[in-house]
Amino acid sequence: MRLGYYDEAIKNACEYRKKEAPVMLAIESSCDETAASVVRGGRDVLSMSVYTQIPIHRKYGGVVPELASRSHVEKVAGVVDDALEKANMTINDVDAVSATYGPGLVGALLVGLSYAKGLAYASNKPFIGADHIAGHIAANYLSYKELEPPFVCLVASGGHSHIILVEGYNSFKLLGRTRDDAAGEAFDKVARALGLSYPGGPELEKLAREGDANAFSFRGGFNDGDSLDFSFSGIKTAVVNLMHNAEQKGEKLNRADIAASFQRSVVDTLCTKAVRAAKHNGVSTLALAGGVSANTALRTALEAEAKKAGLRFCRPDMRFCTDNAAMIACAAHYALMEAGPSELSLNAQPSKELAE
């Protein structure tokens, strides 16, 4: 370790806090997108660069961790350079460097984390690790510049489905979570059963637009209770069993009707639990975040239910819904403002929990 790096990093972190609009360079590599972004003042997005690995993983029907890691290694330098070029900046114009350190695929996380540490060390910039779920929540700050805690946020993605009370920029309380499959995971599994290509969520939503959402009733008994937790495994299994039984009888079902009915069941469950959580915790704002927040049916339904309940509804612009580095820069900004820089010994935490 070069002597004096931490002294310089702490000094520069203090300078970061003093600036009216400090500049953060962030890297996101938790799964199958290699992303970098430059953000000023926590909320002003100067540039975004994303390389998606969807074509790599499509033929396997899902993300292959080893291939994801290798692709991140190949692309991270170019993506970072592209983000800086789009912002008309060099590393010298950046005030701090951040990267996602969890949760996610361990090998993928290590690529972005290591690259960010190297950049910070070589340029004497403070380094700050960011939580991926905190990043998804922070995506709302990028779309609503005036938004401040407290509020309740439904985080729905391929790997996570949480209802979070955002008490402060770096203070979170878990109100509810999935007991089994995440919402996005259930979407992907049902899409696979329907013969749709990867990524399944967007393909299922597209098919659902052609179907009757009331054609089938896919209900999970657990979701009818008062708990803020939810379960999607039973709904997914009900779909698979319906299709299997029909196949055995030689019956042909309308795939669009199945997709629409499944989607309605998941959306209804998420909306009911999220609105209940917001009302029970006395907040005036309900937010949506995560990859599934790009689902139009969920965005529309949750907005309508929030309005009925007298709640303000917030959801990120579409470009901030899926994995991106702008949301990581925003989350890292508030983490650095409160807690200071991270140690360069910070390791990837693939199973990191945002709140308990």
mmCIF file of C-alpha atoms in Angstrom:
data_model
loop_
_atom_site.group_PDB
_atom_site.id
_atom_site.type_symbol
_atom_site.label_atom_id
_atom_site.label_comp_id
_atom_site.label_asym_id
_atom_site.label_seq_id
_atom_site.Cartn_x
_atom_site.Cartn_y
_atom_site.Cartn_z
ATOM 1 C CA MET A 1 0.000 0.000 0.000
ATOM 2 C CA ARG A 2 1.449 3.381 -0.973
ATOM 3 C CA LEU A 3 2.242 5.454 2.099
ATOM 4 C CA GLY A 4 -0.042 8.419 2.506
ATOM 5 C CA TYR A 5 -2.922 7.157 0.347
ATOM 6 C CA TYR A 6 -5.438 7.000 3.181
ATOM 7 C CA ASP A 7 -4.396 10.415 4.474
ATOM 8 C CA GLU A 8 -4.947 11.850 1.002
ATOM 9 C CA ALA A 9 -8.208 9.970 0.538
ATOM 10 C CA ILE A 10 -9.618 11.202 3.863
ATOM 11 C CA LYS A 11 -8.495 14.732 3.076
ATOM 12 C CA ASN A 12 -10.155 14.554 -0.352
ATOM 13 C CA ALA A 13 -13.290 13.061 1.183
ATOM 14 C CA CYS A 14 -13.513 16.118 3.433
ATOM 15 C CA GLU A 15 -13.144 18.305 0.361
ATOM 16 C CA TYR A 16 -15.890 16.296 -1.345
ATOM 17 C CA ARG A 17 -18.259 17.103 1.500
ATOM 18 C CA LYS A 18 -17.468 20.793 1.341
ATOM 19 C CA LYS A 19 -18.160 21.143 -2.374
ATOM 20 C CA GLU A 20 -21.560 22.335 -3.531
ATOM 21 C CA ALA A 21 -21.686 19.810 -6.371
ATOM 22 C CA PRO A 22 -18.950 17.145 -6.061
ATOM 23 C CA VAL A 23 -18.483 14.642 -8.887
ATOM 24 C CA MET A 24 -18.804 10.884 -8.336
ATOM 25 C CA LEU A 25 -17.676 8.197 -10.784
ATOM 26 C CA ALA A 26 -19.463 4.894 -10.148
ATOM 27 C CA ILE A 27 -19.144 1.343 -11.467
ATOM 28 C CA GLU A 28 -21.900 -1.301 -11.323
ATOM 29 C CA SER A 29 -21.077 -4.940 -12.147
ATOM 30 C CA SER A 30 -23.243 -7.008 -9.798
ATOM 31 C CA CYS A 31 -24.790 -9.255 -12.454
ATOM 32 C CA ASP A 32 -25.024 -9.080 -16.244
ATOM 33 C CA GLU A 33 -24.551 -5.379 -16.986
ATOM 34 C CA THR A 34 -21.210 -3.585 -16.958
ATOM 35 C CA ALA A 35 -22.061 0.032 -16.216
ATOM 36 C CA ALA A 36 -20.339 3.302 -15.335
ATOM 37 C CA SER A 37 -21.729 6.745 -14.685
ATOM 38 C CA VAL A 38 -20.628 10.241 -13.717
ATOM 39 C CA VAL A 39 -22.990 12.091 -11.386
ATOM 40 C CA ARG A 40 -22.653 15.590 -9.957
ATOM 41 C CA GLY A 41 -24.036 16.504 -6.563
ATOM 42 C CA GLY A 42 -25.600 13.089 -6.065
ATOM 43 C CA ARG A 43 -28.517 13.693 -8.440
ATOM 44 C CA ASP A 44 -27.318 15.377 -11.645
ATOM 45 C CA VAL A 45 -26.477 12.592 -14.118
ATOM 46 C CA LEU A 46 -23.740 13.764 -16.469
ATOM 47 C CA SER A 47 -23.249 10.470 -18.278
ATOM 48 C CA MET A 48 -24.248 6.807 -18.352
ATOM 49 C CA SER A 49 -22.557 3.928 -20.127
ATOM 50 C CA VAL A 50 -23.939 0.373 -20.055
ATOM 51 C CA TYR A 51 -22.772 -2.803 -21.755
ATOM 52 C CA THR A 52 -25.429 -5.510 -21.534
ATOM 53 C CA GLN A 53 -24.548 -9.191 -21.587
ATOM 54 C CA ILE A 54 -28.014 -10.375 -22.630
ATOM 55 C CA PRO A 55 -26.812 -11.797 -25.991
ATOM 56 C CA ILE A 56 -24.140 -13.815 -24.136
ATOM 57 C CA HIS A 57 -26.538 -15.443 -21.695
ATOM 58 C CA ARG A 58 -29.646 -15.777 -23.894
ATOM 59 C CA LYS A 59 -28.668 -19.139 -25.347
ATOM 60 C CA TYR A 60 -28.319 -20.560 -21.816
ATOM 61 C CA GLY A 61 -31.702 -19.243 -20.659
ATOM 62 C CA GLY A 62 -30.172 -17.310 -17.742
ATOM 63 C CA VAL A 63 -27.030 -15.705 -16.371
ATOM 64 C CA VAL A 64 -23.932 -17.919 -16.290
ATOM 65 C CA PRO A 65 -21.775 -16.439 -13.478
ATOM 66 C CA GLU A 66 -18.381 -17.365 -14.941
ATOM 67 C CA LEU A 67 -19.246 -15.893 -18.336
ATOM 68 C CA ALA A 68 -20.588 -12.778 -16.638
ATOM 69 C CA SER A 69 -17.335 -12.262 -14.733
ATOM 70 C CA ARG A 70 -15.202 -12.723 -17.845
ATOM 71 C CA SER A 71 -17.297 -10.244 -19.787
ATOM 72 C CA HIS A 72 -16.985 -7.653 -17.003
ATOM 73 C CA VAL A 73 -13.198 -8.046 -17.106
ATOM 74 C CA GLU A 74 -13.214 -7.465 -20.866
ATOM 75 C CA LYS A 75 -15.563 -4.468 -20.840
ATOM 76 C CA VAL A 76 -15.102 -2.515 -17.603
ATOM 77 C CA ALA A 77 -12.216 -0.312 -18.764
ATOM 78 C CA GLY A 78 -13.967 0.686 -21.978
ATOM 79 C CA VAL A 79 -17.258 1.382 -20.202
ATOM 80 C CA VAL A 80 -15.546 3.634 -17.630
ATOM 81 C CA ASP A 81 -13.655 5.496 -20.363
ATOM 82 C CA ASP A 82 -16.897 5.943 -22.289
ATOM 83 C CA ALA A 83 -18.688 7.389 -19.239
ATOM 84 C CA LEU A 84 -15.876 9.871 -18.623
ATOM 85 C CA GLU A 85 -15.770 10.848 -22.300
ATOM 86 C CA LYS A 86 -19.545 11.416 -22.411
ATOM 87 C CA ALA A 87 -19.221 13.660 -19.347
ATOM 88 C CA ASN A 88 -16.346 15.499 -21.067
ATOM 89 C CA MET A 89 -14.111 14.671 -18.104
ATOM 90 C CA THR A 90 -10.984 12.777 -17.118
ATOM 91 C CA ILE A 91 -10.315 10.974 -13.840
ATOM 92 C CA ASN A 92 -8.682 14.194 -12.626
ATOM 93 C CA ASP A 93 -12.065 15.949 -12.753
ATOM 94 C CA VAL A 94 -13.665 13.326 -10.512
ATOM 95 C CA ASP A 95 -13.872 13.883 -6.744
ATOM 96 C CA ALA A 96 -14.574 10.280 -5.646
ATOM 97 C CA VAL A 97 -14.855 6.760 -7.073
ATOM 98 C CA SER A 98 -17.465 4.179 -6.081
ATOM 99 C CA ALA A 99 -18.561 0.651 -6.942
ATOM 100 C CA THR A 100 -21.194 -1.872 -5.922
ATOM 101 C CA TYR A 101 -19.895 -4.360 -3.345
ATOM 102 C CA GLY A 102 -23.062 -6.376 -2.760
ATOM 103 C CA PRO A 103 -25.382 -8.113 -3.119
ATOM 104 C CA GLY A 104 -24.760 -9.867 -6.439
ATOM 105 C CA LEU A 105 -22.608 -12.492 -8.122
ATOM 106 C CA VAL A 106 -19.306 -12.614 -6.254
ATOM 107 C CA GLY A 107 -17.059 -12.828 -9.312
ATOM 108 C CA ALA A 108 -18.935 -10.063 -11.111
ATOM 109 C CA LEU A 109 -18.853 -7.804 -8.050
ATOM 110 C CA LEU A 110 -15.105 -8.284 -7.641
ATOM 111 C CA VAL A 111 -14.396 -7.000 -11.140
ATOM 112 C CA GLY A 112 -16.037 -3.607 -10.676
ATOM 113 C CA LEU A 113 -14.905 -3.335 -7.079
ATOM 114 C CA SER A 114 -11.264 -4.036 -7.941
ATOM 115 C CA TYR A 115 -11.261 -1.658 -10.893
ATOM 116 C CA ALA A 116 -12.784 1.151 -8.823
ATOM 117 C CA LYS A 117 -10.245 0.626 -6.039
ATOM 118 C CA GLY A 118 -7.408 0.748 -8.560
ATOM 119 C CA LEU A 119 -8.691 3.998 -10.048
ATOM 120 C CA ALA A 120 -9.102 5.553 -6.619
ATOM 121 C CA TYR A 121 -5.665 4.442 -5.437
ATOM 122 C CA ALA A 122 -3.866 5.599 -8.586
ATOM 123 C CA SER A 123 -5.511 9.044 -8.515
ATOM 124 C CA ASN A 124 -5.636 9.638 -4.736
ATOM 125 C CA LYS A 125 -9.441 9.782 -4.846
ATOM 126 C CA PRO A 126 -11.583 8.590 -1.952
ATOM 127 C CA PHE A 127 -13.214 5.224 -2.625
ATOM 128 C CA ILE A 128 -16.703 4.338 -1.392
ATOM 129 C CA GLY A 129 -18.516 1.002 -1.669
ATOM 130 C CA ALA A 130 -22.259 1.094 -2.366
ATOM 131 C CA ASP A 131 -25.102 -1.305 -1.662
ATOM 132 C CA HIS A 132 -26.910 -2.481 -4.791
ATOM 133 C CA ILE A 133 -30.388 -2.345 -3.220
ATOM 134 C CA ALA A 134 -29.692 1.106 -1.760
ATOM 135 C CA GLY A 135 -28.777 2.056 -5.324
ATOM 136 C CA HIS A 136 -32.132 0.906 -6.679
ATOM 137 C CA ILE A 137 -33.910 2.961 -4.014
ATOM 138 C CA ALA A 138 -31.680 5.955 -4.811
ATOM 139 C CA ALA A 139 -32.763 5.761 -8.466
ATOM 140 C CA ASN A 140 -35.865 7.627 -7.323
ATOM 141 C CA TYR A 141 -33.724 10.593 -6.258
ATOM 142 C CA LEU A 142 -32.453 10.852 -9.826
ATOM 143 C CA SER A 143 -36.007 11.150 -11.169
ATOM 144 C CA TYR A 144 -37.419 13.291 -8.343
ATOM 145 C CA LYS A 145 -34.814 15.888 -7.389
ATOM 146 C CA GLU A 146 -36.931 17.117 -4.472
ATOM 147 C CA LEU A 147 -37.590 13.667 -2.954
ATOM 148 C CA GLU A 148 -36.344 13.178 0.593
ATOM 149 C CA PRO A 149 -36.827 10.475 3.242
ATOM 150 C CA PRO A 150 -38.853 9.204 4.940
ATOM 151 C CA PHE A 151 -40.876 7.076 2.524
ATOM 152 C CA VAL A 152 -41.705 3.439 1.869
ATOM 153 C CA CYS A 153 -40.139 1.774 -1.176
ATOM 154 C CA LEU A 154 -41.117 -1.480 -2.878
ATOM 155 C CA VAL A 155 -37.946 -2.985 -4.342
ATOM 156 C CA ALA A 156 -38.821 -5.650 -6.916
ATOM 157 C CA SER A 157 -36.084 -7.251 -8.996
ATOM 158 C CA GLY A 158 -34.826 -10.569 -10.290
ATOM 159 C CA GLY A 159 -33.123 -11.460 -7.034
ATOM 160 C CA HIS A 160 -34.925 -9.373 -4.433
ATOM 161 C CA SER A 161 -38.436 -8.379 -3.434
ATOM 162 C CA HIS A 162 -38.445 -6.153 -0.352
ATOM 163 C CA ILE A 163 -40.637 -3.495 1.199
ATOM 164 C CA ILE A 164 -38.287 -0.990 2.826
ATOM 165 C CA LEU A 165 -38.955 1.941 5.125
ATOM 166 C CA VAL A 166 -36.412 4.559 4.025
ATOM 167 C CA GLU A 167 -35.877 6.431 7.286
ATOM 168 C CA GLY A 168 -32.896 8.413 5.990
ATOM 169 C CA TYR A 169 -30.504 8.418 3.048
ATOM 170 C CA ASN A 170 -28.456 5.684 4.770
ATOM 171 C CA SER A 171 -31.016 4.322 7.222
ATOM 172 C CA PHE A 172 -33.332 1.499 6.173
ATOM 173 C CA LYS A 173 -35.813 -0.780 7.908
ATOM 174 C CA LEU A 174 -37.077 -4.012 6.366
ATOM 175 C CA LEU A 175 -40.879 -4.191 6.555
ATOM 176 C CA GLY A 176 -41.586 -7.160 4.305
ATOM 177 C CA ARG A 177 -39.869 -9.553 1.940
ATOM 178 C CA THR A 178 -40.481 -12.579 -0.218
ATOM 179 C CA ARG A 179 -40.414 -15.929 1.546
ATOM 180 C CA ASP A 180 -39.213 -17.722 -1.583
ATOM 181 C CA ASP A 181 -38.876 -16.582 -5.212
ATOM 182 C CA ALA A 182 -38.358 -12.894 -5.888
ATOM 183 C CA ALA A 183 -40.933 -11.309 -8.199
ATOM 184 C CA GLY A 184 -38.507 -11.048 -11.110
ATOM 185 C CA GLU A 185 -37.346 -14.623 -10.537
ATOM 186 C CA ALA A 186 -40.944 -15.846 -10.701
ATOM 187 C CA PHE A 187 -41.473 -13.873 -13.922
ATOM 188 C CA ASP A 188 -38.395 -15.495 -15.458
ATOM 189 C CA LYS A 189 -39.399 -19.029 -14.423
ATOM 190 C CA VAL A 190 -42.940 -18.699 -15.752
ATOM 191 C CA ALA A 191 -41.603 -17.148 -18.947
ATOM 192 C CA ARG A 192 -39.341 -20.170 -19.377
ATOM 193 C CA ALA A 193 -42.301 -22.488 -18.851
ATOM 194 C CA LEU A 194 -44.154 -20.572 -21.557
ATOM 195 C CA GLY A 195 -41.230 -21.043 -23.936
ATOM 196 C CA LEU A 196 -40.177 -17.378 -23.941
ATOM 197 C CA SER A 197 -36.578 -16.291 -24.430
ATOM 198 C CA TYR A 198 -34.257 -14.714 -21.862
ATOM 199 C CA PRO A 199 -34.689 -12.243 -20.250
ATOM 200 C CA GLY A 200 -38.116 -13.617 -19.456
ATOM 201 C CA GLY A 201 -39.704 -10.712 -17.596
ATOM 202 C CA PRO A 202 -39.971 -8.266 -20.514
ATOM 203 C CA GLU A 203 -41.015 -11.063 -22.873
ATOM 204 C CA LEU A 204 -43.784 -12.196 -20.510
ATOM 205 C CA GLU A 205 -45.040 -8.627 -20.137
ATOM 206 C CA LYS A 206 -45.164 -8.285 -23.913
ATOM 207 C CA LEU A 207 -47.148 -11.517 -24.268
ATOM 208 C CA ALA A 208 -49.480 -10.528 -21.407
ATOM 209 C CA ARG A 209 -50.655 -7.462 -23.344
ATOM 210 C CA GLU A 210 -52.389 -9.852 -25.766
ATOM 211 C CA GLY A 211 -54.158 -11.873 -23.076
ATOM 212 C CA ASP A 212 -57.078 -11.807 -20.666
ATOM 213 C CA ALA A 213 -55.852 -11.103 -17.123
ATOM 214 C CA ASN A 214 -59.009 -12.677 -15.674
ATOM 215 C CA ALA A 215 -58.820 -15.923 -17.628
ATOM 216 C CA PHE A 216 -57.200 -17.859 -14.762
ATOM 217 C CA SER A 217 -56.957 -17.386 -11.009
ATOM 218 C CA PHE A 218 -53.442 -17.918 -9.689
ATOM 219 C CA ARG A 219 -53.616 -17.202 -5.985
ATOM 220 C CA GLY A 220 -51.200 -17.927 -3.170
ATOM 221 C CA GLY A 221 -52.951 -18.456 0.147
ATOM 222 C CA PHE A 222 -50.065 -16.926 2.080
ATOM 223 C CA ASN A 223 -50.491 -13.623 0.253
ATOM 224 C CA ASP A 224 -54.063 -13.233 1.494
ATOM 225 C CA GLY A 225 -52.931 -12.771 5.095
ATOM 226 C CA ASP A 226 -52.083 -9.561 6.933
ATOM 227 C CA SER A 227 -48.324 -10.080 6.805
ATOM 228 C CA LEU A 228 -46.218 -7.690 4.734
ATOM 229 C CA ASP A 229 -44.180 -10.676 3.523
ATOM 230 C CA PHE A 230 -45.175 -12.343 0.278
ATOM 231 C CA SER A 231 -44.708 -15.590 -1.613
ATOM 232 C CA PHE A 232 -44.521 -16.194 -5.361
ATOM 233 C CA SER A 233 -43.439 -19.829 -5.501
ATOM 234 C CA GLY A 234 -47.011 -21.097 -5.146
ATOM 235 C CA ILE A 235 -48.266 -18.827 -7.922
ATOM 236 C CA LYS A 236 -45.462 -20.002 -10.195
ATOM 237 C CA THR A 237 -46.211 -23.651 -9.354
ATOM 238 C CA ALA A 238 -49.923 -23.132 -10.074
ATOM 239 C CA VAL A 239 -49.029 -21.934 -13.571
ATOM 240 C CA VAL A 240 -46.706 -24.878 -14.209
ATOM 241 C CA ASN A 241 -49.294 -27.378 -12.914
ATOM 242 C CA LEU A 242 -52.032 -25.857 -15.082
ATOM 243 C CA MET A 243 -49.869 -26.187 -18.180
ATOM 244 C CA HIS A 244 -48.746 -29.715 -17.283
ATOM 245 C CA ASN A 245 -52.301 -30.950 -16.662
ATOM 246 C CA ALA A 246 -53.520 -29.410 -19.909
ATOM 247 C CA GLU A 247 -50.676 -31.080 -21.806
ATOM 248 C CA GLN A 248 -51.543 -34.482 -20.323
ATOM 249 C CA LYS A 249 -55.173 -34.050 -21.429
ATOM 250 C CA GLY A 250 -54.180 -32.857 -24.871
ATOM 251 C CA GLU A 251 -55.732 -29.442 -24.272
ATOM 252 C CA LYS A 252 -54.262 -26.279 -25.716
ATOM 253 C CA LEU A 253 -54.253 -23.210 -23.486
ATOM 254 C CA ASN A 254 -53.877 -19.601 -24.558
ATOM 255 C CA ARG A 255 -50.347 -18.622 -23.514
ATOM 256 C CA ALA A 256 -51.183 -14.917 -23.531
ATOM 257 C CA ASP A 257 -54.039 -15.509 -21.084
ATOM 258 C CA ILE A 258 -51.701 -17.436 -18.795
ATOM 259 C CA ALA A 259 -49.100 -14.659 -18.929
ATOM 260 C CA ALA A 260 -51.664 -11.931 -18.280
ATOM 261 C CA SER A 261 -53.304 -13.817 -15.385
ATOM 262 C CA PHE A 262 -49.957 -14.618 -13.770
ATOM 263 C CA GLN A 263 -48.802 -11.019 -14.108
ATOM 264 C CA ARG A 264 -52.043 -9.745 -12.562
ATOM 265 C CA SER A 265 -51.631 -12.032 -9.554
ATOM 266 C CA VAL A 266 -48.057 -10.868 -8.886
ATOM 267 C CA VAL A 267 -48.906 -7.202 -9.423
ATOM 268 C CA ASP A 268 -51.970 -7.387 -7.161
ATOM 269 C CA THR A 269 -49.893 -8.959 -4.389
ATOM 270 C CA LEU A 270 -47.108 -6.376 -4.629
ATOM 271 C CA CYS A 271 -49.532 -3.445 -4.715
ATOM 272 C CA THR A 272 -51.625 -4.619 -1.772
ATOM 273 C CA LYS A 273 -48.612 -5.222 0.477
ATOM 274 C CA ALA A 274 -46.768 -2.032 -0.507
ATOM 275 C CA VAL A 275 -49.747 0.281 0.038
ATOM 276 C CA ARG A 276 -50.544 -1.411 3.355
ATOM 277 C CA ALA A 277 -46.933 -0.893 4.486
ATOM 278 C CA ALA A 278 -46.983 2.793 3.595
ATOM 279 C CA LYS A 279 -50.267 3.393 5.434
ATOM 280 C CA HIS A 280 -49.175 1.447 8.526
ATOM 281 C CA ASN A 281 -45.943 3.435 8.785
ATOM 282 C CA GLY A 282 -47.499 6.868 8.424
ATOM 283 C CA VAL A 283 -45.541 8.063 5.399
ATOM 284 C CA SER A 284 -46.979 10.201 2.624
ATOM 285 C CA THR A 285 -44.874 8.765 -0.231
ATOM 286 C CA LEU A 286 -44.706 5.288 -1.752
ATOM 287 C CA ALA A 287 -41.851 4.592 -4.167
ATOM 288 C CA LEU A 288 -41.059 1.744 -6.541
ATOM 289 C CA ALA A 289 -37.587 0.491 -7.508
ATOM 290 C CA GLY A 290 -35.705 -2.458 -8.993
ATOM 291 C CA GLY A 291 -35.698 -4.142 -12.382
ATOM 292 C CA VAL A 292 -39.369 -5.156 -12.154
ATOM 293 C CA SER A 293 -40.240 -1.459 -11.717
ATOM 294 C CA ALA A 294 -39.886 -1.276 -15.508
ATOM 295 C CA ASN A 295 -43.009 -3.448 -15.786
ATOM 296 C CA THR A 296 -45.747 -1.141 -17.087
ATOM 297 C CA ALA A 297 -48.567 -3.114 -15.471
ATOM 298 C CA LEU A 298 -46.936 -2.787 -12.044
ATOM 299 C CA ARG A 299 -46.144 0.903 -12.499
ATOM 300 C CA THR A 300 -49.707 1.677 -13.570
ATOM 301 C CA ALA A 301 -51.435 -0.423 -10.910
ATOM 302 C CA LEU A 302 -49.270 0.787 -8.020
ATOM 303 C CA GLU A 303 -49.727 4.401 -9.037
ATOM 304 C CA ALA A 304 -53.513 3.931 -9.079
ATOM 305 C CA GLU A 305 -53.575 2.180 -5.689
ATOM 306 C CA ALA A 306 -51.289 4.793 -4.133
ATOM 307 C CA LYS A 307 -53.566 7.550 -5.389
ATOM 308 C CA LYS A 308 -56.628 5.823 -3.886
ATOM 309 C CA ALA A 309 -54.800 5.659 -0.552
ATOM 310 C CA GLY A 310 -53.861 9.351 -0.692
ATOM 311 C CA LEU A 311 -50.168 8.622 -1.192
ATOM 312 C CA ARG A 312 -47.697 10.348 -3.448
ATOM 313 C CA PHE A 313 -46.249 7.813 -5.876
ATOM 314 C CA CYS A 314 -42.676 7.863 -7.209
ATOM 315 C CA ARG A 315 -40.960 5.533 -9.681
ATOM 316 C CA PRO A 316 -37.666 5.900 -11.526
ATOM 317 C CA ASP A 317 -37.447 6.851 -15.173
ATOM 318 C CA MET A 318 -37.138 3.732 -17.298
ATOM 319 C CA ARG A 319 -33.388 4.193 -17.830
ATOM 320 C CA PHE A 320 -32.831 4.011 -14.064
ATOM 321 C CA CYS A 321 -34.978 0.882 -13.446
ATOM 322 C CA THR A 322 -32.595 -1.858 -14.519
ATOM 323 C CA ASP A 323 -29.015 -2.131 -13.244
ATOM 324 C CA ASN A 324 -27.083 1.064 -13.906
ATOM 325 C CA ALA A 325 -24.227 2.999 -12.325
ATOM 326 C CA ALA A 326 -26.022 6.335 -11.932
ATOM 327 C CA MET A 327 -28.089 4.901 -9.084
ATOM 328 C CA ILE A 328 -24.874 3.562 -7.497
ATOM 329 C CA ALA A 329 -23.254 6.991 -7.746
ATOM 330 C CA CYS A 330 -26.263 8.521 -6.001
ATOM 331 C CA ALA A 331 -26.243 5.966 -3.180
ATOM 332 C CA ALA A 332 -22.458 6.289 -2.830
ATOM 333 C CA HIS A 333 -22.738 10.086 -2.641
ATOM 334 C CA TYR A 334 -24.957 9.942 0.429
ATOM 335 C CA ALA A 335 -22.857 7.167 1.994
ATOM 336 C CA LEU A 336 -19.689 9.224 1.570
ATOM 337 C CA MET A 337 -21.343 12.365 2.903
ATOM 338 C CA GLU A 338 -22.301 10.527 6.109
ATOM 339 C CA ALA A 339 -19.739 7.824 6.743
ATOM 340 C CA GLY A 340 -16.591 8.833 4.889
ATOM 341 C CA PRO A 341 -14.523 6.698 2.491
ATOM 342 C CA SER A 342 -14.353 2.903 2.538
ATOM 343 C CA GLU A 343 -11.168 0.966 3.207
ATOM 344 C CA LEU A 344 -9.494 -0.506 0.146
ATOM 345 C CA SER A 345 -9.752 -3.847 1.949
ATOM 346 C CA LEU A 346 -13.542 -3.776 1.457
ATOM 347 C CA ASN A 347 -14.522 -7.145 -0.010
ATOM 348 C CA ALA A 348 -17.451 -8.227 -2.159
ATOM 349 C CA GLN A 349 -20.489 -9.327 -0.158
ATOM 350 C CA PRO A 350 -22.662 -11.414 -2.519
ATOM 351 C CA SER A 351 -25.353 -12.038 0.123
ATOM 352 C CA LYS A 352 -25.329 -8.567 1.690
ATOM 353 C CA GLU A 353 -28.549 -7.477 3.389
ATOM 354 C CA LEU A 354 -29.572 -3.828 3.229
ATOM 355 C CA ALA A 355 -31.640 -3.957 6.411
ATOM 356 C CA GLU A 356 -32.945 -6.425 8.958
#
